[in-house]
Coordinates of C-alpha atoms and ligand atoms in Angstrom, one line a residue:
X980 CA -27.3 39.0 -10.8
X981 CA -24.5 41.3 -9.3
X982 CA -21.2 39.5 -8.3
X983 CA -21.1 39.7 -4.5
X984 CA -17.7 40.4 -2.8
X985 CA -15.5 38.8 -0.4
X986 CA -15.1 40.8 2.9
X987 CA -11.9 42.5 2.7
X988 CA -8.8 41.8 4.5
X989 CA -8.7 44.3 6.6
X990 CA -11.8 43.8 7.8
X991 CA -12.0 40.3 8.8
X992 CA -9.0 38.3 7.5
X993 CA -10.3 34.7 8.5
X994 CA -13.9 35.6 7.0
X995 CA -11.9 37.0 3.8
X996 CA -10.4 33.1 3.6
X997 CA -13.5 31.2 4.3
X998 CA -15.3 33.7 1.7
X999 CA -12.4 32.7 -1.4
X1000 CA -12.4 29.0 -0.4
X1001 CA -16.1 29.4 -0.9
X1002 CA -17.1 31.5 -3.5
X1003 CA -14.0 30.8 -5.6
X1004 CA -15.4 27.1 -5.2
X1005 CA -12.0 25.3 -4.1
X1006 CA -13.8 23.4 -1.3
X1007 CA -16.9 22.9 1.3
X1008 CA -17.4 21.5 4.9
X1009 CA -18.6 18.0 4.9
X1010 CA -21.1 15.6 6.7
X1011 CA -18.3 14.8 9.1
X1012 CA -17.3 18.0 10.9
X1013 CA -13.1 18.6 10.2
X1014 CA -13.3 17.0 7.4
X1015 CA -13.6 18.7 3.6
X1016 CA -15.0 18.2 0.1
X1017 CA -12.3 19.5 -1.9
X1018 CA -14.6 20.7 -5.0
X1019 CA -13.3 20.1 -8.8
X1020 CA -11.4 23.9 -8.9
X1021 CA -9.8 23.3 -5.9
X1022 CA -9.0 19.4 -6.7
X1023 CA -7.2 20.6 -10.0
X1024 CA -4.9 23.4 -8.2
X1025 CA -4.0 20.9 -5.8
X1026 CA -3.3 18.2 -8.8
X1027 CA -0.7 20.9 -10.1
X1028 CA 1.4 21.4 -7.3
X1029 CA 0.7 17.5 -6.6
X1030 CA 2.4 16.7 -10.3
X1031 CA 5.1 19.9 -9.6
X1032 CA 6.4 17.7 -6.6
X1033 CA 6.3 14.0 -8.1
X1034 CA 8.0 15.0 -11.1
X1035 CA 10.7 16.1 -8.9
X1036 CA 10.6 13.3 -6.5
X1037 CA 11.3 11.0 -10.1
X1038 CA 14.0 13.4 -10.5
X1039 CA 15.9 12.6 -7.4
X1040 CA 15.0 9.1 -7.7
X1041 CA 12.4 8.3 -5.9
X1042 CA 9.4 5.7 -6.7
X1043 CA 5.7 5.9 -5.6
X1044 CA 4.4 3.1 -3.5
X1045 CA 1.3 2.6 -1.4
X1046 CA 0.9 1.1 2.2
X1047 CA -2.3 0.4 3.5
X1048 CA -4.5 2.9 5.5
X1049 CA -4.8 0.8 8.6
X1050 CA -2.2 0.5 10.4
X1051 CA -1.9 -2.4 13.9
X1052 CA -2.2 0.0 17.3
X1053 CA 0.9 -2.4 18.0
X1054 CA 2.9 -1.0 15.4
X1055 CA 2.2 2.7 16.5
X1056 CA 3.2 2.3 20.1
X1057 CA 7.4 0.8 19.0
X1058 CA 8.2 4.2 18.3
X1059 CA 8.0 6.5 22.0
X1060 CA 7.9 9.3 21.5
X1061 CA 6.0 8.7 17.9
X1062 CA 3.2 7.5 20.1
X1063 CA 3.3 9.7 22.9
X1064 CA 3.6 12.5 20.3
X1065 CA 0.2 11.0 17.8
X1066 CA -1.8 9.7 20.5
X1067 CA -4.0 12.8 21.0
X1068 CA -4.8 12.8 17.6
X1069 CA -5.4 8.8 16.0
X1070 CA -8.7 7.8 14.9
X1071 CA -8.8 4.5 16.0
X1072 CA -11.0 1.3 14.1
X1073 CA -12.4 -1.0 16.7
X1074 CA -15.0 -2.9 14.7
X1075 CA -14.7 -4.7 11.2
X1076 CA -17.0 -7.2 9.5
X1077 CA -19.7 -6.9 12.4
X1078 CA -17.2 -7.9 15.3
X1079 CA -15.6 -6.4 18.0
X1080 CA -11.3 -6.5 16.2
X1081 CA -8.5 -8.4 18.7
X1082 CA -6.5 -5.7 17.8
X1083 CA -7.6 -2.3 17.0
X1084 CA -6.1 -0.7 14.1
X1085 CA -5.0 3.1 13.8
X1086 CA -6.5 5.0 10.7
X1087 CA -2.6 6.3 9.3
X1088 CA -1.7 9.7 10.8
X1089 CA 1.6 8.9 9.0
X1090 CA 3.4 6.1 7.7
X1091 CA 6.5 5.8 9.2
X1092 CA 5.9 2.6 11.3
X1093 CA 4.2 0.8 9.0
X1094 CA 6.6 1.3 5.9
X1095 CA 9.3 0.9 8.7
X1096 CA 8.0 -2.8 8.9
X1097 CA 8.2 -3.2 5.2
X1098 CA 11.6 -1.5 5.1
X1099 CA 12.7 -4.2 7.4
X1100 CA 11.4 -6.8 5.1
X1101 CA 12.7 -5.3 2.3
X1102 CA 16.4 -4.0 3.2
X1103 CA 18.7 -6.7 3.4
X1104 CA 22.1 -5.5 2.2
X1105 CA 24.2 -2.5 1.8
X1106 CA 23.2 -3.3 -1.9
X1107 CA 19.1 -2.4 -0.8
X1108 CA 20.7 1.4 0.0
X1109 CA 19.2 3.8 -0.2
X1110 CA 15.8 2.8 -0.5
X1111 CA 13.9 5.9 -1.9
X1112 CA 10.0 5.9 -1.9
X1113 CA 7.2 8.5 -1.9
X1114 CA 3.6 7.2 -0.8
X1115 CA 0.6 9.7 -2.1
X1116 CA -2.1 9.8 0.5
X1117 CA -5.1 10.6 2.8
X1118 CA -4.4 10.9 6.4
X1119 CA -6.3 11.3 9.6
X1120 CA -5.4 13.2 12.6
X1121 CA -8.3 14.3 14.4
X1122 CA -8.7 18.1 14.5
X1123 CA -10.2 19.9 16.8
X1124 CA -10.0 23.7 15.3
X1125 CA -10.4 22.9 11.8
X1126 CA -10.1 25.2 8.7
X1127 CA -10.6 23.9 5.3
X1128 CA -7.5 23.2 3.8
X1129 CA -4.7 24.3 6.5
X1130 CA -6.2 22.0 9.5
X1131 CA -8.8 19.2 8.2
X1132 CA -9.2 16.1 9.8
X1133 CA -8.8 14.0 6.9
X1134 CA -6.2 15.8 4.7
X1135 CA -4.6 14.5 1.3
X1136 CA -0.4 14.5 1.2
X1137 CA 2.6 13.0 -0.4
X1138 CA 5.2 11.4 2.7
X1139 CA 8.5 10.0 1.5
X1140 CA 10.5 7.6 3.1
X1141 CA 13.9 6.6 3.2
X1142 CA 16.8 4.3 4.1
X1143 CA 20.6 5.1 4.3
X1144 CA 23.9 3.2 5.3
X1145 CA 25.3 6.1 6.9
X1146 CA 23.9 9.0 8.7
X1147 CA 25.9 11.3 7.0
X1148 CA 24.1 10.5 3.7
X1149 CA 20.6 10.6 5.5
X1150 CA 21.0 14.2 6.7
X1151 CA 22.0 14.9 3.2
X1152 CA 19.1 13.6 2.0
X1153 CA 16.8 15.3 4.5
X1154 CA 18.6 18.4 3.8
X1155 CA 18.0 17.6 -0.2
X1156 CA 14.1 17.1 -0.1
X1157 CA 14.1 20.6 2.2
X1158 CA 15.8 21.9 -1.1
X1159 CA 13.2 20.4 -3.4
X1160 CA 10.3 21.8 -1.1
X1161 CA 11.9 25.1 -1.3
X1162 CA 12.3 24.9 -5.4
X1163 CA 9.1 23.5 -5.3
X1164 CA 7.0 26.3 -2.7
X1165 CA 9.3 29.5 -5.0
X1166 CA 8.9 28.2 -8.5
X1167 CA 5.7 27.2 -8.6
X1168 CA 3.5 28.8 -6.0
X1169 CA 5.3 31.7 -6.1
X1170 CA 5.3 31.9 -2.1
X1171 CA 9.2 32.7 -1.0
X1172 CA 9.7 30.2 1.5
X1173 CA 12.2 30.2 4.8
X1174 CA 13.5 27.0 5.6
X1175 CA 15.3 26.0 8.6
X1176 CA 15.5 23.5 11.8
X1177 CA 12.5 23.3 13.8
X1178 CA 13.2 23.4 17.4
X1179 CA 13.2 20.2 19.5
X1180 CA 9.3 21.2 20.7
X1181 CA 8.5 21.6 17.1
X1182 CA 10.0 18.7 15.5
X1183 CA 8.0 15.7 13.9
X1184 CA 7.2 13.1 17.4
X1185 CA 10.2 10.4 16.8
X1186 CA 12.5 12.6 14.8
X1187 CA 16.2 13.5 15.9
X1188 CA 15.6 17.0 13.5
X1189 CA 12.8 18.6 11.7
X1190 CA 13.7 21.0 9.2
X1191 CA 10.2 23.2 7.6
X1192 CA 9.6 25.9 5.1
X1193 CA 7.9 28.7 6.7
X1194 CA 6.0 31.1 4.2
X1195 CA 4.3 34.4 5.1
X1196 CA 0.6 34.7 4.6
X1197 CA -1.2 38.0 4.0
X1198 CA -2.2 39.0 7.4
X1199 CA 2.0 38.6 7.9
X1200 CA 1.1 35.1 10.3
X1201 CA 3.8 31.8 9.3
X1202 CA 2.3 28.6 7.4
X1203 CA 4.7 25.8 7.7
X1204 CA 4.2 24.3 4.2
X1205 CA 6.4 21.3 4.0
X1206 CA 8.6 19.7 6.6
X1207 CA 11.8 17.0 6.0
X1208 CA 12.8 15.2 9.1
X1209 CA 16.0 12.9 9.6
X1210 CA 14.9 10.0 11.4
X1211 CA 17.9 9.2 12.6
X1212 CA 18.1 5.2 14.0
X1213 CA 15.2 5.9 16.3
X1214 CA 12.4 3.9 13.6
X1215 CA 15.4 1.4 12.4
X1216 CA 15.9 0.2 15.7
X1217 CA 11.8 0.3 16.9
X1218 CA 11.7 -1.8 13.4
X1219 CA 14.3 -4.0 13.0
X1220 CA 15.4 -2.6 9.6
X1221 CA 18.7 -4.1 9.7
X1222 CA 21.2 -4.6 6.5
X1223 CA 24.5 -6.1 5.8
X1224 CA 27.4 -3.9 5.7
X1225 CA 30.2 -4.5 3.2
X1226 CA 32.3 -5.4 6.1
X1227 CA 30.0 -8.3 6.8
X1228 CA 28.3 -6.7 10.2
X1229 CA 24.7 -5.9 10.7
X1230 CA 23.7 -2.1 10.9
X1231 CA 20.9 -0.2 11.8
X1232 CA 19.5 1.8 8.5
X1233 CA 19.2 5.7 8.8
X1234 CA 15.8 6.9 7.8
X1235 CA 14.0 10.0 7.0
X1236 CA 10.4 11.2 6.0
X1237 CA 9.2 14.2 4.7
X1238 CA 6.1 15.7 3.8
X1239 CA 3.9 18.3 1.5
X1240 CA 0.2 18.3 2.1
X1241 CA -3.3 20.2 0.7
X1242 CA -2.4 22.9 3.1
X1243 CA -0.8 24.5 0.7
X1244 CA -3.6 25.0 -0.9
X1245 CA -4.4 26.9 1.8
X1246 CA -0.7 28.7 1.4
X1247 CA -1.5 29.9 -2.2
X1248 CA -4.7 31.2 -1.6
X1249 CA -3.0 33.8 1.8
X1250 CA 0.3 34.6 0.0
X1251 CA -1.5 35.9 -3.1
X1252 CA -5.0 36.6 -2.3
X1253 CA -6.3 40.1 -2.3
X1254 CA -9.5 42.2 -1.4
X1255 CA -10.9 40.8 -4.7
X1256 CA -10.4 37.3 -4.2
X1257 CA -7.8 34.9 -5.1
X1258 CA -4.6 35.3 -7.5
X1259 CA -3.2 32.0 -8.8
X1260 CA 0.1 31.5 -9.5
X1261 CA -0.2 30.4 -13.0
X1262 CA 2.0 27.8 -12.9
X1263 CA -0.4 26.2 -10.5
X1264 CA -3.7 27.7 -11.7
X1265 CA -6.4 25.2 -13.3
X1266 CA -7.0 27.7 -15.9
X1267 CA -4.2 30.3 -16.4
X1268 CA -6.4 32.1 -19.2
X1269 CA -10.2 32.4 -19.0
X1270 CA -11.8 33.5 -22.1
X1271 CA -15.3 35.2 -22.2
X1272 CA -17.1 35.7 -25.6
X1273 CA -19.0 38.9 -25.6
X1274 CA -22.3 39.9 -27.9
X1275 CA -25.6 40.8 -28.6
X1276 CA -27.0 38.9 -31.6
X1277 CA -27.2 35.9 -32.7
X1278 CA -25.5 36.6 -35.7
X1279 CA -22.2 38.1 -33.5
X1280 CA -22.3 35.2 -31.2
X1281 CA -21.6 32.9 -34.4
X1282 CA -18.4 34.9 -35.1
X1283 CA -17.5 35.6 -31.4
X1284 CA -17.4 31.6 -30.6
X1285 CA -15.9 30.8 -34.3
X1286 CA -13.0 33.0 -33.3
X1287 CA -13.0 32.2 -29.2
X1288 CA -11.9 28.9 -30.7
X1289 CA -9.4 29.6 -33.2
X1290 CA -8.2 31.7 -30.0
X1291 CA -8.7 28.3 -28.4
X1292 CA -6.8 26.4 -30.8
X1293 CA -3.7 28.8 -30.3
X1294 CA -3.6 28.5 -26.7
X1295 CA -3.5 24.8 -26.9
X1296 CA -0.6 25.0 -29.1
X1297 CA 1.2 26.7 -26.9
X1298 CA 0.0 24.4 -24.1
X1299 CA -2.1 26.8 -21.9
X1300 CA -4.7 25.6 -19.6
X1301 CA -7.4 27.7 -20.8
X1302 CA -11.7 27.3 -20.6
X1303 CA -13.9 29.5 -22.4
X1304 CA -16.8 30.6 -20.2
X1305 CA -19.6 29.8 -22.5
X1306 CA -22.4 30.1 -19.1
X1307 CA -25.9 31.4 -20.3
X1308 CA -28.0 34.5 -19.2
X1309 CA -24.7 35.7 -17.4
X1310 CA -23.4 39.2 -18.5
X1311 CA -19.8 39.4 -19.5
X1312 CA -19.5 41.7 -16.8
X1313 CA -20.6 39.2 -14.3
X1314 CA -18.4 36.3 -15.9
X1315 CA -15.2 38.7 -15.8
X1316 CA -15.8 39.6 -12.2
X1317 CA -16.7 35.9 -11.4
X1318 CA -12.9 35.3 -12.8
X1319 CA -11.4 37.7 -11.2
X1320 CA -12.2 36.3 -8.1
X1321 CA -11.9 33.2 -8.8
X1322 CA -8.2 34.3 -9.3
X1323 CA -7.6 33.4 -13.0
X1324 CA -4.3 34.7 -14.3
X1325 CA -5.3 36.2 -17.8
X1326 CA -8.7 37.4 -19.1
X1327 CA -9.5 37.3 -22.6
X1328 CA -12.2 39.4 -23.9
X1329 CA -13.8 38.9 -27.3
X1330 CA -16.4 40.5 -28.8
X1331 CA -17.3 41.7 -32.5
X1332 CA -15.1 44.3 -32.4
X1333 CA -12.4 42.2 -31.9
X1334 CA -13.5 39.8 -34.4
X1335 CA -13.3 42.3 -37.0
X1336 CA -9.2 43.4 -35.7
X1337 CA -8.6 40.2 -35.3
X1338 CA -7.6 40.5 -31.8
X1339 CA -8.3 40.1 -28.4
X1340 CA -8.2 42.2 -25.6
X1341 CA -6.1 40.6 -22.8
X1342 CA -6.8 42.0 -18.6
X1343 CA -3.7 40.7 -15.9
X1344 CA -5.6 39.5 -12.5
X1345 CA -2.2 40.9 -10.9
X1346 CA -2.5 44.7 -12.7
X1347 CA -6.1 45.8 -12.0
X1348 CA -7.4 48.5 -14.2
X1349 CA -6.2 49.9 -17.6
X1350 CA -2.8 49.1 -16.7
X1351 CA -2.7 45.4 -16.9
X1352 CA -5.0 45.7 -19.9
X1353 CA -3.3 45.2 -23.5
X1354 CA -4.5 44.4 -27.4
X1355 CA -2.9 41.0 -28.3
X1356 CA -3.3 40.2 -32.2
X1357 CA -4.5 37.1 -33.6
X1358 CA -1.2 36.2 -34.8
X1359 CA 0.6 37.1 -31.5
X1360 CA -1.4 35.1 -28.8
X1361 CA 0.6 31.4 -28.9
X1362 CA 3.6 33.9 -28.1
X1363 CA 2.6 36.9 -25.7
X1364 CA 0.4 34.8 -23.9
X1365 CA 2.9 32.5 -22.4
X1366 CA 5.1 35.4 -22.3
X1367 CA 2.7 37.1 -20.1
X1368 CA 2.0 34.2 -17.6
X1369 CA 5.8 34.3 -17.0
X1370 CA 5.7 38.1 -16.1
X1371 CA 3.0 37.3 -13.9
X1372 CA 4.1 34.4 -12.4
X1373 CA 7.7 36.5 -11.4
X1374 CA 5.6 39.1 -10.5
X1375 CA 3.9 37.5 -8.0
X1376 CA 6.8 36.0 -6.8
X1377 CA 8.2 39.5 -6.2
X1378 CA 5.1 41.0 -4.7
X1379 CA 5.2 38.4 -1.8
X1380 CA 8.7 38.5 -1.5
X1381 CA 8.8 42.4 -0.8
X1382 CA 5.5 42.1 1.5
X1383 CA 7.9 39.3 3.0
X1384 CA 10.7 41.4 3.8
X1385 CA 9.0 43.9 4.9
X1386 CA 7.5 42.4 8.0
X1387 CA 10.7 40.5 8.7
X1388 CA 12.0 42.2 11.4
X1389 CA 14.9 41.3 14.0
X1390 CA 14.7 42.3 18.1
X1391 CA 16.7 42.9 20.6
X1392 CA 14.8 42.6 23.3
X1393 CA 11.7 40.9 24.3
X1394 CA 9.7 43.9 24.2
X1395 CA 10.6 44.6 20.7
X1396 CA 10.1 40.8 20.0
X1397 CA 6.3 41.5 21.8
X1398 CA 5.4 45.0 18.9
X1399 CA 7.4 43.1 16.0
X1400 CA 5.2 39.9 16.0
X1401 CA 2.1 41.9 16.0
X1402 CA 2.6 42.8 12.3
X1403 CA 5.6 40.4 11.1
X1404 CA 8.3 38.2 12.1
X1405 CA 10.7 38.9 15.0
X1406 CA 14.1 37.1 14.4
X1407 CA 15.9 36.5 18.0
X1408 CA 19.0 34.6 19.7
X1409 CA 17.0 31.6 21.0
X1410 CA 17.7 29.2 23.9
X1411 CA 15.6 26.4 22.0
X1412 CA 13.8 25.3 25.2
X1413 CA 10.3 24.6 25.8
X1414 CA 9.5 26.4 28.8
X1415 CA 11.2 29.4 27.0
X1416 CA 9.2 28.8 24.1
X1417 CA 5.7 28.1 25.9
X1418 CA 6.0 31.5 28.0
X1419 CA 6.3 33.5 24.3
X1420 CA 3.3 31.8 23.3
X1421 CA 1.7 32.2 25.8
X1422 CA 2.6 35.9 26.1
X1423 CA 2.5 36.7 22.5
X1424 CA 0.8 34.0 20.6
X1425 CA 3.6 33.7 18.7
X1426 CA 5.1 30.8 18.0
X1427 CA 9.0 29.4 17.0
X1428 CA 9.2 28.8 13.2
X1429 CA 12.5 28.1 12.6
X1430 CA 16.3 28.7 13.0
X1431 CA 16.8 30.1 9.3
X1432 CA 19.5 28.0 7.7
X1433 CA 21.0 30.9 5.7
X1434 CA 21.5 32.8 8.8
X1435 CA 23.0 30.4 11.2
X1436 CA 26.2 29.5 10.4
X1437 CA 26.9 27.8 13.6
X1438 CA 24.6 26.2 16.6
X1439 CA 25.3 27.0 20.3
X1440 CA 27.8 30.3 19.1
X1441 CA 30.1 31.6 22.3
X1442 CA 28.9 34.6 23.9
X1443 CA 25.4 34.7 22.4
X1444 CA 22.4 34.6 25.0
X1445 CA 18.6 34.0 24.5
X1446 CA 16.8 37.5 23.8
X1447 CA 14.1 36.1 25.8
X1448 CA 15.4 34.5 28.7
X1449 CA 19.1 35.5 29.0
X1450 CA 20.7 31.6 29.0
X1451 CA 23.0 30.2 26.4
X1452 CA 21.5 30.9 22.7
X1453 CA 21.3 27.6 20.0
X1454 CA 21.1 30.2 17.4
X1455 CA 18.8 32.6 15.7
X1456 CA 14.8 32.0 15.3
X1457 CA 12.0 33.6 14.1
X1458 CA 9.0 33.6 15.8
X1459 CA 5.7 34.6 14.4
X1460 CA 1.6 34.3 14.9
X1461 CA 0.7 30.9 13.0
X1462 CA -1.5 28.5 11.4
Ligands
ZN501 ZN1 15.1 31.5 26.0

């Protein structure tokens, strides 16, 4: 059995993803087309950026709730341009129990208008402020193009939800969870995020501002991984969520949302992924070491698995997800290749040679070769181990952070702009309008990402005109190819 490869990169960049999704068993297409079965190796990646995010969400005070999946038709059309903006999309529930329903109910797309009604309910002084709550979910916006994990019909998330007394303190908070996203996207997947203000065509439908984290994939296109938007009064006053100000008046709440979904899944695999396969992140990865017992007799295989698991024990005590590939009638060969792809951060070789020097011989997924291979005794492993995850988790960090900056790249002039986002980012002055926006797109393929925070100081600065279309600039925007 020889270990078949992905198609490389170069090749065919959107076969090499469906090929790692696949063969790295993360996920497969289901019965229903759009939607996916995430598979147990994908489920457990996505659990560890899942429990990255909630323990900071406890961190900054939040508390998990849950609000039902259905959601009155009614209660999606308060909101204007939320409506106009999810129509296109809702999956809509018609029947129940056998009858025709009076009213039809939406399947969520998002909760804002439903936790709205239940903020109303619940918000009754400047004493219930601010109300901080974080809902883990499905949701269902139907999906024409879909590609397992970065557009799926049904898709898994977190959405937070908030209530303010001032708007001040709402933008804060929008601007806060951006931060956490950021922390979040860096530290743990290891994908060096941009964040910045979405432009008014971009922005979430009923939001005053979206603000996203834009991450560069390996084929240099943009994958918006996360987005915070501040709500403004616009789903206080479609909701009545009304509370009592300490000067005895009644004030509209300030709200905001924001959201992290599977698609970053989808972000970890094209940030890191190479012509082998995938390269987790190991602080996300299910198994950051992989250990394969190697031998010929029966008699060796005793003393292989006897010390794979005082190896075992070791790595436990030092708190490493680890799995010993114990698979029959595969050759080690096979099994290391199998894990190679499959993107584990740390291989562990042992066979009787290493029983006898009481070591174990330790291969990097990020080094290939010789290089990222080292000796680790017995007696070393609960420390260099973990050490070693940390120089690969940095490293990775690094790696796409120079392969970042290297295809960020800044025009001035629409022809530039038209060669630069080819192969990378072009950073512009940008009007902000649509129809300036739709004729890029429509030229280019690429689309706005963001105005970068770090790099506009100021919106609407005197003197500076659109690159594109020559009227008054809101400030400076990448634009890129994107998913
Ligand atoms: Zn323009």
């Amino acid at each position: 059995m020889a270990a078949q490869g992905v198609t490389p990169r170069g090749e065919d960049y959107a076969r090499w993803y469906s090929d790692v999704v696949r063969m790295a068993d993360l996920a497969e297409n289901a019965p229903v087309r759009g939607c996916m079965i995430i598979k147990p190796y994908g489920y457990e990646l996505w659990e560890n950026i899942k429990s990255a995010l909630d323990s900071r969400f406890k961190a900054t005070g939040h508390r998990n709730a849950y609000f039902p999946l259905f959601i009155p038709m009614s209660f999606i059309t308060k909101e204007a341009e939320h409506v106009e903006g999810f129509t296109p999309e809702l999956a809509v529930v018609t029947h129940g129990g056998g009858k025709e329903l009076e009213e039809p109910l939406a399947v969520r797309p998002t909760s804002e208008t439903v936790i709205g009604h239940s903020f109303a309910n619940w918000i009754q002084s400047y004493r219930d402020l601010p109300l901080l709550i974080n809902q883990w979910a499905n949701v269902v916006r139907w999906e024409l193009r879909p590609r397992l994990f970065l557009r799926t019909t049904e898709f898994l998330w977190q959405e937070g939800h908030t209530a303010h007394a001032t708007e001040a303190e709402a933008v804060e908070h929008t601007m806060r969870m951006l931060d956490v996203y950021t922390d979040m996207a860096t530290t743990e997947c290891a994908i060096p995020v941009i964040k910045g203000l979405k432009s008014q065509q971009e922005k979430f439908a009923g939001a005053v501002d979206s603000y996203s984290i834009e991450g560069m994939m390996g084929n240099t296109w943009a994958l918006q991984a996360g987005t915070s938007h501040f709500l403004g009064e616009n789903f206080s006053k479609a909701f009545d969520i009304k509370y009592l100000a300490e000067d005895n008046t009644q004030q509209y709440a300030w709200t905001t949302s924001w959201g992290v979904s599977t698609r970053m899944v989808g972000g970890v695999i094209m940030a890191h992924g190479d012509d082998k396969g995938l390269r987790l992140p190991p602080r996300v990865a299910p198994y950051q070491v992989v250990i394969t017992p190697i031998f010929k007799t029966d008699e060796d295989k005793d003393s292989v698995f006897a010390f794979a698991s005082q190896v075992s024990e070791l790595l436990a005590g030092a708190e490493v997800r680890h799995h010993i590939d114990e698979r029959d009638g595969l050759s080690p060969g096979f099994k290391f290749n199998d894990w190679e792809m499959r993107g584990v951060p740390v291989r562990l070789e042992i066979g009787p040679r290493d029983v006898e020097g009481q070591s174990v011989m330790s291969a990097r997924r990020d080094v290939p070769g010789k290089e990222g291979k080292q000796i680790v005794p017995l007696d070393a492993v609960a420390e260099r181990i973990p050490a070693l995850l940390t120089e690969i988790q940095e490293s990775l960090l690094q790696e796409a952070t120079a392969f970042r900056d290297s295809h960020l790249h800044e025009a001035s002039s629409y022809d530039e702009l038209k060669e630069q986002v080819k192969d990378g980012w072009s950073l512009i002055w940008h009007c902000g309008t649509r129809e300036c926006e739709d004729r890029i797109k429509e030229e280019t393929k690429a689309s706005s990402r963001c105005f970068p925070l770090d790099i506009n100081e100021t919106w609407e600065p005197a003197g500076q005109t659109c690159t594109v279309c020559g009227q008054q600039a809101y400030g400076r925007a990448y634009f890129s190819r994107a998913y």
